Amino acid sequence: MTYSTQQIKDSIIQKLRLNYGCTEQQASDGEVLKACAMVLRDIMAERGVTSRQKAEAEGQRKVHYLSLEFLMGRSLMKNAYNLDLLPQLRSAIEELGFDAGRIFDTEPDAGLGNGGLGRLAACYLDSMTTLEIPATGYSICYELGLFRQKIVEGQQVELPDDWMPLGDAWLMPKPQEAEEVHFGGKIRTRWDNNHLMVVHEDYTRVLAVPCDMEVAGYGTEHVNTLRLWDAKSPKPIDMTLFSQGQYLRSGEERAMADVISKVLYPEDNHYEGKSLRLKQQYFFVSATVQSITRRHIQTYGTLKNFHEKNVIQINDTHPALVVPELMRILIDDAGLSWDEAWHITTNSVAYTNHTVLAEALECWPQQLMEDLLPRVWQILTEIARRYQERIEAYYNNDLAKIAKMAVIWDGGVHMANLCIAGGMAVNGVSALHSDILRNDVFRNQCAMEPEKFKNVTNGVDHRRWLSQINAPLDTLLKETVGEGYLTDASLMKGLEKYADDAAVLKRIGEIKQANKEAFARWAKRQQGVVLNTDGIFDVQVKRLHEYKRQLLNALHIINLYQQLRDNPNMDFRPHTFLFGAKAAPGYAVAKRIIRMINALATQINNDPVCKDRLQVVFLENYRVSMAEMLMPASEVSQQISTAGKEASGTGNMKFMMNGALTVGTLDGANVEMHEVLGDENMFLFGLHADEVANLRPNYDPQMFYNRDPMLRNTVDMLKHGIGGENFEDLWRSLVMRDEYMLLADLPSYAAAEQRMVETYGDREKWNRMSLLNIARSGIFSADRSIADYANTIWHVPYRK
Ligand code: 26Q
């Protein structure tokens, strides 16, 4: 079933009339955008009904993907692409007298996520749908997504991301499917007919209203749903209080409910025990589990076969409360025994870990849990008690081990331990990361239940991150390996046949140059900067975090700058360094680093010695839609985390499939990139994960600082001043502590960059490396990741 340009155009006109009471001549860009969204939404809504009916009729096992974040970005072009309507939609918009590119550009990013973990969830929704797996994503309908970033006088300033006015065009509120979530109150038990009844009283009710966003797959009529829960108070106002004249208090309960879905927490890889965050987690978990079990009972009349027909995949520990919440519903509402309920729960829940950073591991204060979620707390204590019995028996009361494995210990609830105890699988997100989980972070649990521990290496939606955003490369791939690569990314390998084809290599170079120029035009429009497109586009874009080592990149740039200053006539290949990064608003060091990079940019870009040679640009407000412009234009991908710290990385994959070469450490998925590329097709440097671990106990940054004058000179510029500002704080933390071992890696990093620059001089060689990177990036398609989940964890069939 397809639609002609005329049909799409007529539908848009109709939507404009019905919803905005205007003609196409009167409509604004925003109204046209929303009308287009509604036209596609109608098509998807209809197919969604059919997809769900089919899954029910065939009794298929469903996947429920729970994540506090879905970083969806824009949807208009994506949905049109997947529905195979992009050309028709473009012509329809143009025929209505609008600029299609501008309409697409009007759509705000749905920024309901921080970074990697949130974007991964979005890519996986696409692949699950394309592979025709009946799947639903669940999250919170945040009114405000991740903050917008402005750079004011070199510093990050956060602005609210009010995406709803235009972004809500994709959402379908379903008030009739609302669920009620209970907070606080007291628990009373009473015997009823030989049954111990649990009664929860005096709780505060919050209504969870689903706002569904349909998701189209590519090359299929299958449609899945992203269900976003909106928090509302069930009563508009407390009339009793109001009548007593307590006007402010009468609206308090409503305000407490509304605030739950107000804003996304902007912390990435960092846990803070805030009660509102716990409310968000339970709100979303409880609504989701109620909704899943309700539908299951509607279909099967019982929850006894729940685990056969459902799998709940949790994106890190943030939704870990599904374990006690599912137990609660099975026991209190469905009347099952503890053992029956535990069997069902431990055969439906699977946990993905995304970080080994200690500061990111969730550990909630017992008192907070107890007060906020009294019934869940009771169930948690029983889960913890039974699990502890088991580990005590297994490890002969070895206290050191038990302290690390316990679900509740020393007044804290350890969410990762809860997930391991209550789940059927635990997976890391790259081979290295999964090994670290097995051999280090969770080694005691792994010794006890080795079969639970799996690996699923991350992947990205290669249709969005290559085909859709890099049209000339997509064309080249279609000409060389054929259209089939869109649904079978392994076919990209076929491009290798052209590794010695001078014409193809030249074309790869030309595509990159054209994309660089397109990005430069965009950056000029957006931010007013003039990029030197003759320079190597050397890019580091990701959240700002010390372990990701943006500071290492900056130190190397300082080093280059000093060389230029000392020797203005040196041979210097033009080099354009691009940064994009948001810092968590409360992360002071990260904000200092942003300020330093901006100061460095100011000094370098204004120094005549750097003119047309060295340029540094901090791109403001890095986000999905910026990445879509930037990936195709990038030549060098910076993936330089301290080895062992970056669980996987996914930006690395997006760069690779767009032909950028990686300068990186053997960390996360870089290890698997290296396996397919070899030393000769990437620029590796630095300590390996095991070396980092071995060096850590006696690491002394001063040793590196004292023995290497060049390094000392570079680092000292922080102290002496950059762009007229002093960064002695950063200097001190490097020389005194250097938690992430920048000084140990800086010399080998500089050497890797130098090898990269030399290689760049040989254009044909570079383009061949670029071609091999593209050709071998197929394993990083999210389709492959989802097939892995389906085969090894979910045990569900999928379209091959
Ligand atoms: C937790 C508690 C309270 C508030 C916030 C949080 C929180 C929020 C977001 C903790 C962590 C995150 C995000 C983590 C994240 O994005 N991790 C990244 O996941 C990617 C996908 O697997 C990996 O590729 C990256 O290596 C990893 O850093």
Short mmCIF file of N, CA and C in Angstrom, two decimals, residues 65-70 116-118 120-121 124 313-319 350-354 789:
data_model
loop_
_atom_site.label_atom_id
_atom_site.label_comp_id
_atom_site.label_asym_id
_atom_site.label_seq_id
_atom_site.Cartn_x
_atom_site.Cartn_y
_atom_site.Cartn_z
N TYR A 65 10.43 -2.60 26.21
CA TYR A 65 11.73 -1.95 26.41
C TYR A 65 11.54 -0.74 27.31
N LEU A 66 12.00 -0.86 28.54
CA LEU A 66 11.78 0.20 29.53
C LEU A 66 13.03 1.07 29.66
N SER A 67 12.85 2.37 29.49
CA SER A 67 13.99 3.27 29.57
C SER A 67 13.53 4.64 30.05
N LEU A 68 14.26 5.22 30.99
CA LEU A 68 13.93 6.58 31.43
C LEU A 68 14.23 7.59 30.33
N GLU A 69 14.87 7.11 29.24
CA GLU A 69 15.25 8.03 28.17
C GLU A 69 15.01 7.42 26.79
N PHE A 70 14.41 8.21 25.90
CA PHE A 70 14.37 7.89 24.48
C PHE A 70 14.74 9.16 23.73
N GLY A 116 24.15 8.66 25.05
CA GLY A 116 24.25 7.32 24.46
C GLY A 116 23.11 6.37 24.81
N LEU A 117 22.81 6.28 26.10
CA LEU A 117 21.79 5.33 26.54
C LEU A 117 20.42 5.66 25.95
N GLY A 118 20.11 6.95 25.90
CA GLY A 118 18.82 7.37 25.37
C GLY A 118 18.73 7.22 23.86
N LEU A 120 20.44 5.10 22.12
CA LEU A 120 20.41 3.66 21.85
C LEU A 120 18.98 3.13 21.88
N ALA A 121 18.21 3.58 22.86
CA ALA A 121 16.81 3.13 22.97
C ALA A 121 16.04 3.51 21.70
N TYR A 124 17.11 1.29 18.84
CA TYR A 124 16.58 -0.07 19.00
C TYR A 124 15.09 -0.16 18.67
N GLN A 313 12.78 -5.73 29.03
CA GLN A 313 14.21 -5.38 28.95
C GLN A 313 14.39 -4.03 29.62
N ILE A 314 15.28 -3.94 30.60
CA ILE A 314 15.46 -2.66 31.27
C ILE A 314 16.80 -2.02 30.92
N ASN A 315 16.69 -0.75 30.55
CA ASN A 315 17.83 0.02 30.06
C ASN A 315 18.56 0.62 31.26
N ASP A 316 19.59 -0.07 31.68
CA ASP A 316 20.30 0.20 32.93
C ASP A 316 19.36 -0.05 34.13
N THR A 317 19.80 0.34 35.32
CA THR A 317 19.01 0.03 36.52
C THR A 317 17.87 1.02 36.74
N HIS A 318 17.79 2.05 35.92
CA HIS A 318 16.80 3.10 36.20
C HIS A 318 15.38 2.57 36.36
N PRO A 319 14.99 1.52 35.58
CA PRO A 319 13.66 0.92 35.82
C PRO A 319 13.71 -0.32 36.71
N ALA A 350 15.06 -8.72 32.03
CA ALA A 350 16.46 -8.78 31.63
C ALA A 350 17.06 -7.38 31.74
N TYR A 351 18.30 -7.34 32.19
CA TYR A 351 18.94 -6.06 32.57
C TYR A 351 20.17 -5.80 31.70
N THR A 352 20.23 -4.61 31.15
CA THR A 352 21.43 -4.16 30.42
C THR A 352 22.18 -3.16 31.27
N ASN A 353 23.45 -3.42 31.48
CA ASN A 353 24.29 -2.46 32.22
C ASN A 353 25.00 -1.55 31.20
N HIS A 354 25.08 -0.26 31.52
CA HIS A 354 25.71 0.69 30.60
C HIS A 354 26.90 1.42 31.18
N TYR A 789 19.91 -9.73 20.67
CA TYR A 789 18.99 -9.77 21.81
C TYR A 789 17.91 -10.83 21.58
#
